[in-house]
Amino acid sequence: MAPSASLRSILAYVGNLISQVPLQLSDVPNPLAPFLGPTDPTTTTTTTTTAAAAVGTGIAPVTPYIPLSGAPTCPIDGPTSCNNQTSADSCCFVHPGGRLLLTQFWDEATHVGGSETDWTAHGLWPDLCDGSYDQFCGMTPRFNNITAILKHYEQDELLGYMSRYWVAKYGTNEHLWEHEYNKHATCINTLAPACYGDAYKPGLEVVDYFERAFGLFRQLDTYHALAQSGIEPSSSKTFDLEIIQTVLERFSGGRVILKCGGRRRDRLHEAWYVYFVKGSLQSGQFVPAGDSFKGDQGNCAKRVKYLPKRKKY
């Protein structure tokens, strides 16, 4: 009997539909300067401010923001990233890091109750269309305290989902979110403040990055996709890696890179789903990448273990 759909797989289609629809620009009157890192790309230090301190002193009152509503308006027939040889509006064309990888973990340990059947988000990473990548860029500002920014813009629901499904294997979730944003999101050009025009307020790009990344993640229920094909965690079985790869690539419609841990690289640990973007990161269409490219090979053995999670919480 086929397993029942998880809550995340049910919500996936709704979340993706919402994330694809351009919304009317809303009025966001208050700055979020206390959360803003340096705008000078040559500066490497950042300033940390807690939400309690900012709100308590009246510096950064809570400001509603509809995710993706501040994104640039882009033509529906614009070029697809990594597939265009002519110049394009930089706010409507992801460049140079035009191939996006939505990465997931299977940690072998539950971090919160009820997550025994959940893969978790790791990040949304841009590469340079050739398997290489930039990191800690100056295309967008760097930020500290992602939680405070999301709370400031009334993104409690998104924050709740992230706290369950975008969790750190080591250290705190906050540290993981800051690392993922500052290492990867700062290299995505359409998140630049200039792309938001006069309505830009510091932190809008943070909301949009995590909204878009998590919206894509909710479409990709790796556990359910494998379970539908009879591939479920087991302490005794091993599985043919090629079969797992085929299942996930049919499920997503594009390339999937698998990574494994363990001394023999035989413990299934990560799945990277590969996409191009047609338009901006914020409002564009994610197009599954069907091509092979440098760096698209995983590191797994031919047969792998897919181990059940252990309780950690």
mmCIF file of C-alpha atoms in Angstrom:
data_model
loop_
_atom_site.group_PDB
_atom_site.id
_atom_site.type_symbol
_atom_site.label_atom_id
_atom_site.label_comp_id
_atom_site.label_asym_id
_atom_site.label_seq_id
_atom_site.Cartn_x
_atom_site.Cartn_y
_atom_site.Cartn_z
ATOM 1 C CA MET A 1 0.000 0.000 0.000
ATOM 2 C CA ALA A 2 1.337 3.409 -0.908
ATOM 3 C CA PRO A 3 2.179 5.589 2.122
ATOM 4 C CA SER A 4 -0.104 8.509 2.876
ATOM 5 C CA ALA A 5 1.086 11.974 1.905
ATOM 6 C CA SER A 6 2.846 13.944 4.621
ATOM 7 C CA LEU A 7 1.632 17.352 5.728
ATOM 8 C CA ARG A 8 4.598 18.916 3.986
ATOM 9 C CA SER A 9 3.806 17.277 0.646
ATOM 10 C CA ILE A 10 0.197 18.471 0.881
ATOM 11 C CA LEU A 11 1.327 22.028 1.600
ATOM 12 C CA ALA A 12 3.984 21.956 -1.101
ATOM 13 C CA TYR A 13 1.748 22.752 -4.014
ATOM 14 C CA VAL A 14 -0.056 25.544 -2.175
ATOM 15 C CA GLY A 15 3.223 27.109 -1.059
ATOM 16 C CA ASN A 16 4.704 26.933 -4.527
ATOM 17 C CA LEU A 17 1.609 28.434 -6.139
ATOM 18 C CA ILE A 18 1.711 31.396 -3.783
ATOM 19 C CA SER A 19 5.437 31.907 -4.320
ATOM 20 C CA GLN A 20 5.012 32.054 -8.096
ATOM 21 C CA VAL A 21 2.353 34.798 -8.131
ATOM 22 C CA PRO A 22 3.575 38.429 -8.340
ATOM 23 C CA LEU A 23 1.794 40.498 -5.694
ATOM 24 C CA GLN A 24 0.968 44.191 -5.411
ATOM 25 C CA LEU A 25 3.743 46.211 -3.755
ATOM 26 C CA SER A 26 2.855 46.976 -0.148
ATOM 27 C CA ASP A 27 3.830 50.080 1.818
ATOM 28 C CA VAL A 28 6.659 49.270 4.230
ATOM 29 C CA PRO A 29 7.350 52.519 6.101
ATOM 30 C CA ASN A 30 9.952 51.487 8.668
ATOM 31 C CA PRO A 31 13.691 50.741 8.200
ATOM 32 C CA LEU A 32 15.439 47.775 9.750
ATOM 33 C CA ALA A 33 18.824 49.404 10.097
ATOM 34 C CA PRO A 34 19.792 47.594 13.339
ATOM 35 C CA PHE A 35 19.808 44.254 11.512
ATOM 36 C CA LEU A 36 21.778 45.480 8.515
ATOM 37 C CA GLY A 37 25.341 44.377 7.907
ATOM 38 C CA PRO A 38 27.762 46.578 5.940
ATOM 39 C CA THR A 39 26.644 47.694 2.496
ATOM 40 C CA ASP A 40 30.250 48.129 1.440
ATOM 41 C CA PRO A 41 31.170 44.793 -0.196
ATOM 42 C CA THR A 42 34.804 45.251 0.835
ATOM 43 C CA THR A 43 33.848 45.194 4.520
ATOM 44 C CA THR A 44 33.845 41.819 6.223
ATOM 45 C CA THR A 45 32.520 42.639 9.707
ATOM 46 C CA THR A 46 28.843 42.687 10.687
ATOM 47 C CA THR A 47 26.809 44.089 13.542
ATOM 48 C CA THR A 48 24.549 41.894 15.667
ATOM 49 C CA THR A 49 21.348 43.229 17.237
ATOM 50 C CA THR A 50 18.703 41.215 19.056
ATOM 51 C CA ALA A 51 15.015 41.531 18.271
ATOM 52 C CA ALA A 52 14.190 42.305 21.894
ATOM 53 C CA ALA A 53 16.624 45.198 22.052
ATOM 54 C CA ALA A 54 15.474 46.686 18.765
ATOM 55 C CA VAL A 55 11.757 46.455 19.454
ATOM 56 C CA GLY A 56 12.088 47.348 23.119
ATOM 57 C CA THR A 57 13.741 50.657 22.318
ATOM 58 C CA GLY A 58 11.345 51.486 19.514
ATOM 59 C CA ILE A 59 14.118 51.403 16.921
ATOM 60 C CA ALA A 60 12.519 48.743 14.750
ATOM 61 C CA PRO A 61 8.752 48.424 15.278
ATOM 62 C CA VAL A 62 7.077 45.399 13.719
ATOM 63 C CA THR A 63 6.261 46.046 10.068
ATOM 64 C CA PRO A 64 3.984 43.788 7.995
ATOM 65 C CA TYR A 65 5.398 42.607 4.680
ATOM 66 C CA ILE A 66 3.877 40.267 2.117
ATOM 67 C CA PRO A 67 6.736 38.017 0.970
ATOM 68 C CA LEU A 68 7.857 38.635 -2.615
ATOM 69 C CA SER A 69 5.612 41.704 -2.959
ATOM 70 C CA GLY A 70 8.598 44.022 -3.267
ATOM 71 C CA ALA A 71 10.198 41.984 -6.048
ATOM 72 C CA PRO A 72 10.903 43.578 -9.428
ATOM 73 C CA THR A 73 8.295 43.172 -12.162
ATOM 74 C CA CYS A 74 9.808 41.038 -14.910
ATOM 75 C CA PRO A 75 8.606 39.993 -18.384
ATOM 76 C CA ILE A 76 7.194 36.478 -18.601
ATOM 77 C CA ASP A 77 9.261 35.740 -21.720
ATOM 78 C CA GLY A 78 12.616 36.726 -20.228
ATOM 79 C CA PRO A 79 15.776 34.610 -20.550
ATOM 80 C CA THR A 80 16.545 31.556 -18.437
ATOM 81 C CA SER A 81 19.677 31.672 -16.310
ATOM 82 C CA CYS A 82 22.783 29.949 -17.701
ATOM 83 C CA ASN A 83 21.044 29.805 -21.106
ATOM 84 C CA ASN A 84 21.464 33.360 -22.366
ATOM 85 C CA GLN A 85 24.386 34.898 -24.220
ATOM 86 C CA THR A 86 23.099 38.476 -24.425
ATOM 87 C CA SER A 87 22.816 41.189 -21.791
ATOM 88 C CA ALA A 88 19.653 41.237 -19.688
ATOM 89 C CA ASP A 89 18.070 43.299 -16.928
ATOM 90 C CA SER A 90 20.127 42.323 -13.894
ATOM 91 C CA CYS A 91 17.032 42.479 -11.677
ATOM 92 C CA CYS A 92 15.204 39.982 -13.902
ATOM 93 C CA PHE A 93 18.057 37.622 -14.732
ATOM 94 C CA VAL A 94 20.010 35.593 -12.169
ATOM 95 C CA HIS A 95 23.665 36.028 -13.099
ATOM 96 C CA PRO A 96 26.429 34.955 -12.838
ATOM 97 C CA GLY A 97 25.340 32.299 -10.313
ATOM 98 C CA GLY A 98 22.493 31.100 -12.501
ATOM 99 C CA ARG A 99 22.213 27.449 -11.524
ATOM 100 C CA LEU A 100 20.433 27.036 -8.176
ATOM 101 C CA LEU A 101 20.784 23.978 -5.945
ATOM 102 C CA LEU A 102 18.100 23.256 -3.356
ATOM 103 C CA THR A 103 19.940 21.043 -0.873
ATOM 104 C CA GLN A 104 18.451 18.690 1.713
ATOM 105 C CA PHE A 105 19.802 16.610 4.604
ATOM 106 C CA TRP A 106 18.883 13.202 5.992
ATOM 107 C CA ASP A 107 20.520 13.548 9.403
ATOM 108 C CA GLU A 108 19.835 10.120 10.945
ATOM 109 C CA ALA A 109 18.663 11.956 14.086
ATOM 110 C CA THR A 110 15.351 13.631 14.869
ATOM 111 C CA HIS A 111 15.670 17.236 16.002
ATOM 112 C CA VAL A 112 12.033 17.861 16.909
ATOM 113 C CA GLY A 113 9.163 15.524 17.667
ATOM 114 C CA GLY A 114 7.394 14.152 14.610
ATOM 115 C CA SER A 115 10.300 14.622 12.191
ATOM 116 C CA GLU A 116 11.158 10.940 11.882
ATOM 117 C CA THR A 117 10.056 10.921 8.222
ATOM 118 C CA ASP A 118 11.360 14.335 7.201
ATOM 119 C CA TRP A 119 14.366 15.346 5.222
ATOM 120 C CA THR A 120 15.416 18.854 6.226
ATOM 121 C CA ALA A 121 16.516 21.889 4.237
ATOM 122 C CA HIS A 122 20.202 22.751 4.086
ATOM 123 C CA GLY A 123 20.258 25.706 1.719
ATOM 124 C CA LEU A 124 19.611 27.275 -1.678
ATOM 125 C CA TRP A 125 22.955 27.718 -3.397
ATOM 126 C CA PRO A 126 23.831 29.534 -6.645
ATOM 127 C CA ASP A 127 26.671 28.174 -8.747
ATOM 128 C CA LEU A 128 28.352 29.799 -11.737
ATOM 129 C CA CYS A 129 26.821 27.511 -14.404
ATOM 130 C CA ASP A 130 29.979 25.406 -14.497
ATOM 131 C CA GLY A 131 29.924 23.651 -11.121
ATOM 132 C CA SER A 132 32.007 26.327 -9.383
ATOM 133 C CA TYR A 133 30.572 29.000 -7.105
ATOM 134 C CA ASP A 134 31.176 32.297 -5.364
ATOM 135 C CA GLN A 135 30.596 32.801 -1.650
ATOM 136 C CA PHE A 136 30.190 35.672 0.807
ATOM 137 C CA CYS A 137 29.600 38.123 -2.041
ATOM 138 C CA GLY A 138 28.783 41.833 -2.044
ATOM 139 C CA MET A 139 25.762 41.710 -4.366
ATOM 140 C CA THR A 140 23.443 42.064 -1.368
ATOM 141 C CA PRO A 141 24.151 43.200 2.214
ATOM 142 C CA ARG A 142 25.024 40.680 4.884
ATOM 143 C CA PHE A 143 22.726 40.289 7.869
ATOM 144 C CA ASN A 144 22.889 38.891 11.365
ATOM 145 C CA ASN A 145 19.957 37.607 13.426
ATOM 146 C CA ILE A 146 17.660 36.121 10.783
ATOM 147 C CA THR A 147 15.039 35.298 13.421
ATOM 148 C CA ALA A 148 14.713 38.928 14.458
ATOM 149 C CA ILE A 149 14.324 40.057 10.845
ATOM 150 C CA LEU A 150 11.597 37.509 10.132
ATOM 151 C CA LYS A 151 9.764 38.494 13.311
ATOM 152 C CA HIS A 152 10.097 42.177 12.433
ATOM 153 C CA TYR A 153 8.311 41.574 9.134
ATOM 154 C CA GLU A 154 5.672 39.348 10.783
ATOM 155 C CA GLN A 155 6.889 36.101 9.230
ATOM 156 C CA ASP A 156 6.071 33.918 12.239
ATOM 157 C CA GLU A 157 4.536 31.157 10.100
ATOM 158 C CA LEU A 158 7.624 30.947 7.889
ATOM 159 C CA LEU A 159 9.835 31.007 10.977
ATOM 160 C CA GLY A 160 7.821 28.156 12.482
ATOM 161 C CA TYR A 161 8.257 26.001 9.387
ATOM 162 C CA MET A 162 11.977 26.769 9.271
ATOM 163 C CA SER A 163 12.373 25.840 12.928
ATOM 164 C CA ARG A 164 10.999 22.397 12.087
ATOM 165 C CA TYR A 165 12.414 21.735 8.633
ATOM 166 C CA TRP A 166 15.551 23.916 8.284
ATOM 167 C CA VAL A 167 17.491 22.706 11.288
ATOM 168 C CA ALA A 168 21.155 22.609 12.188
ATOM 169 C CA LYS A 169 22.924 19.308 12.627
ATOM 170 C CA TYR A 170 25.395 21.070 14.939
ATOM 171 C CA GLY A 171 24.992 24.380 16.734
ATOM 172 C CA THR A 172 21.897 26.549 16.566
ATOM 173 C CA ASN A 173 19.385 27.043 13.774
ATOM 174 C CA GLU A 174 20.068 30.778 13.923
ATOM 175 C CA HIS A 175 23.727 30.222 13.149
ATOM 176 C CA LEU A 176 22.858 27.923 10.228
ATOM 177 C CA TRP A 177 20.387 30.443 8.749
ATOM 178 C CA GLU A 178 22.875 33.312 9.054
ATOM 179 C CA HIS A 179 25.600 31.192 7.467
ATOM 180 C CA GLU A 180 23.391 30.111 4.560
ATOM 181 C CA TYR A 181 22.215 33.648 3.875
ATOM 182 C CA ASN A 182 25.585 35.384 4.140
ATOM 183 C CA LYS A 183 27.499 32.697 2.245
ATOM 184 C CA HIS A 184 25.010 32.051 -0.560
ATOM 185 C CA ALA A 185 22.159 34.571 -0.762
ATOM 186 C CA THR A 186 24.581 37.502 -0.906
ATOM 187 C CA CYS A 187 25.726 36.127 -4.284
ATOM 188 C CA ILE A 188 22.234 36.294 -5.848
ATOM 189 C CA ASN A 189 22.095 39.543 -7.788
ATOM 190 C CA THR A 190 18.305 39.975 -8.003
ATOM 191 C CA LEU A 191 18.192 40.341 -4.209
ATOM 192 C CA ALA A 192 20.190 43.575 -4.442
ATOM 193 C CA PRO A 193 18.507 46.581 -2.749
ATOM 194 C CA ALA A 194 18.377 48.419 -6.104
ATOM 195 C CA CYS A 195 15.999 45.764 -7.446
ATOM 196 C CA TYR A 196 13.393 46.810 -4.858
ATOM 197 C CA GLY A 197 13.409 50.439 -5.961
ATOM 198 C CA ASP A 198 12.354 53.266 -3.658
ATOM 199 C CA ALA A 199 10.298 50.906 -1.477
ATOM 200 C CA TYR A 200 13.394 49.003 -0.327
ATOM 201 C CA LYS A 201 13.781 48.486 3.410
ATOM 202 C CA PRO A 202 16.700 46.496 4.888
ATOM 203 C CA GLY A 203 15.709 42.883 5.441
ATOM 204 C CA LEU A 204 13.124 42.502 2.680
ATOM 205 C CA GLU A 205 15.629 40.436 0.718
ATOM 206 C CA VAL A 206 16.069 38.144 3.722
ATOM 207 C CA VAL A 207 12.332 37.425 3.852
ATOM 208 C CA ASP A 208 12.196 36.820 0.104
ATOM 209 C CA TYR A 209 15.210 34.496 0.041
ATOM 210 C CA PHE A 210 13.915 32.250 2.809
ATOM 211 C CA GLU A 211 10.338 32.350 1.487
ATOM 212 C CA ARG A 212 11.473 31.278 -1.973
ATOM 213 C CA ALA A 213 13.944 28.680 -0.733
ATOM 214 C CA PHE A 214 11.455 27.158 1.664
ATOM 215 C CA GLY A 215 8.636 27.285 -0.912
ATOM 216 C CA LEU A 216 10.813 25.209 -3.250
ATOM 217 C CA PHE A 217 11.787 22.869 -0.426
ATOM 218 C CA ARG A 218 8.127 22.151 0.352
ATOM 219 C CA GLN A 219 7.637 20.888 -3.201
ATOM 220 C CA LEU A 220 10.446 18.393 -2.810
ATOM 221 C CA ASP A 221 9.312 15.822 -0.258
ATOM 222 C CA THR A 222 12.236 13.467 -0.708
ATOM 223 C CA TYR A 223 11.042 10.978 1.891
ATOM 224 C CA HIS A 224 7.626 10.571 0.300
ATOM 225 C CA ALA A 225 9.078 10.322 -3.222
ATOM 226 C CA LEU A 226 11.371 7.459 -2.176
ATOM 227 C CA ALA A 227 8.700 5.740 -0.075
ATOM 228 C CA GLN A 228 6.313 5.693 -3.027
ATOM 229 C CA SER A 229 8.914 3.535 -4.795
ATOM 230 C CA GLY A 230 9.401 1.214 -1.835
ATOM 231 C CA ILE A 231 12.603 2.867 -0.614
ATOM 232 C CA GLU A 232 12.232 3.466 3.123
ATOM 233 C CA PRO A 233 14.759 3.757 5.961
ATOM 234 C CA SER A 234 16.063 0.397 7.146
ATOM 235 C CA SER A 235 18.723 -0.781 9.563
ATOM 236 C CA SER A 236 19.419 -3.920 7.522
ATOM 237 C CA LYS A 237 18.819 -3.164 3.844
ATOM 238 C CA THR A 238 21.041 -1.501 1.285
ATOM 239 C CA PHE A 239 19.775 0.172 -1.881
ATOM 240 C CA ASP A 240 21.075 0.600 -5.405
ATOM 241 C CA LEU A 241 22.208 4.219 -5.714
ATOM 242 C CA GLU A 242 21.245 4.353 -9.391
ATOM 243 C CA ILE A 243 17.658 3.451 -8.530
ATOM 244 C CA ILE A 244 17.459 6.184 -5.870
ATOM 245 C CA GLN A 245 18.882 8.684 -8.349
ATOM 246 C CA THR A 246 16.376 7.685 -11.020
ATOM 247 C CA VAL A 247 13.427 7.925 -8.621
ATOM 248 C CA LEU A 248 14.367 11.408 -7.442
ATOM 249 C CA GLU A 249 15.133 12.713 -10.918
ATOM 250 C CA ARG A 250 11.788 11.488 -12.224
ATOM 251 C CA PHE A 251 10.137 13.050 -9.187
ATOM 252 C CA SER A 252 11.745 16.470 -9.630
ATOM 253 C CA GLY A 253 12.075 16.470 -13.418
ATOM 254 C CA GLY A 254 15.734 17.482 -13.310
ATOM 255 C CA ARG A 255 19.221 16.668 -12.110
ATOM 256 C CA VAL A 256 19.742 15.419 -8.557
ATOM 257 C CA ILE A 257 23.165 15.134 -6.938
ATOM 258 C CA LEU A 258 23.429 12.633 -4.084
ATOM 259 C CA LYS A 259 25.975 12.846 -1.278
ATOM 260 C CA CYS A 260 26.818 10.189 1.288
ATOM 261 C CA GLY A 261 28.598 9.992 4.616
ATOM 262 C CA GLY A 262 30.354 7.222 6.463
ATOM 263 C CA ARG A 263 33.853 5.817 6.009
ATOM 264 C CA ARG A 264 32.788 3.963 2.849
ATOM 265 C CA ARG A 265 30.549 6.793 1.616
ATOM 266 C CA ASP A 266 27.633 4.399 1.819
ATOM 267 C CA ARG A 267 25.210 6.285 4.097
ATOM 268 C CA LEU A 268 22.722 8.399 2.158
ATOM 269 C CA HIS A 269 22.945 11.897 3.603
ATOM 270 C CA GLU A 270 22.168 14.666 1.084
ATOM 271 C CA ALA A 271 20.099 15.335 -2.035
ATOM 272 C CA TRP A 272 20.782 18.428 -4.183
ATOM 273 C CA TYR A 273 18.024 19.367 -6.639
ATOM 274 C CA VAL A 274 19.318 21.462 -9.535
ATOM 275 C CA TYR A 275 17.382 24.312 -11.204
ATOM 276 C CA PHE A 276 17.711 27.248 -13.567
ATOM 277 C CA VAL A 277 15.624 30.382 -12.985
ATOM 278 C CA LYS A 278 13.538 32.174 -15.591
ATOM 279 C CA GLY A 279 13.313 35.717 -14.226
ATOM 280 C CA SER A 280 14.309 36.931 -10.771
ATOM 281 C CA LEU A 281 14.875 34.662 -7.794
ATOM 282 C CA GLN A 282 11.953 36.345 -6.060
ATOM 283 C CA SER A 283 9.230 35.967 -8.686
ATOM 284 C CA GLY A 284 10.750 33.876 -11.473
ATOM 285 C CA GLN A 285 10.051 30.304 -12.462
ATOM 286 C CA PHE A 286 12.349 27.533 -11.262
ATOM 287 C CA VAL A 287 13.151 25.275 -14.224
ATOM 288 C CA PRO A 288 14.567 21.789 -13.470
ATOM 289 C CA ALA A 289 18.044 21.476 -14.949
ATOM 290 C CA GLY A 290 18.320 18.443 -17.202
ATOM 291 C CA ASP A 291 21.907 18.953 -18.265
ATOM 292 C CA SER A 292 25.078 17.343 -16.997
ATOM 293 C CA PHE A 293 27.781 19.742 -15.865
ATOM 294 C CA LYS A 294 31.096 19.891 -14.089
ATOM 295 C CA GLY A 295 30.519 19.089 -10.436
ATOM 296 C CA ASP A 296 27.255 17.206 -10.929
ATOM 297 C CA GLN A 297 28.627 13.906 -9.640
ATOM 298 C CA GLY A 298 27.925 12.722 -6.114
ATOM 299 C CA ASN A 299 30.349 10.838 -3.876
ATOM 300 C CA CYS A 300 28.286 7.774 -2.955
ATOM 301 C CA ALA A 301 29.083 4.099 -3.244
ATOM 302 C CA LYS A 302 27.060 2.028 -5.710
ATOM 303 C CA ARG A 303 24.937 0.593 -2.910
ATOM 304 C CA VAL A 304 23.963 2.725 0.076
ATOM 305 C CA LYS A 305 22.278 2.545 3.443
ATOM 306 C CA TYR A 306 19.235 4.697 4.181
ATOM 307 C CA LEU A 307 19.208 4.464 7.955
ATOM 308 C CA PRO A 308 16.239 5.209 10.256
ATOM 309 C CA LYS A 309 16.537 8.322 12.387
ATOM 310 C CA ARG A 310 17.513 8.097 16.020
ATOM 311 C CA LYS A 311 15.729 10.185 18.634
ATOM 312 C CA LYS A 312 17.757 13.186 19.736
ATOM 313 C CA TYR A 313 15.197 15.628 21.156
#
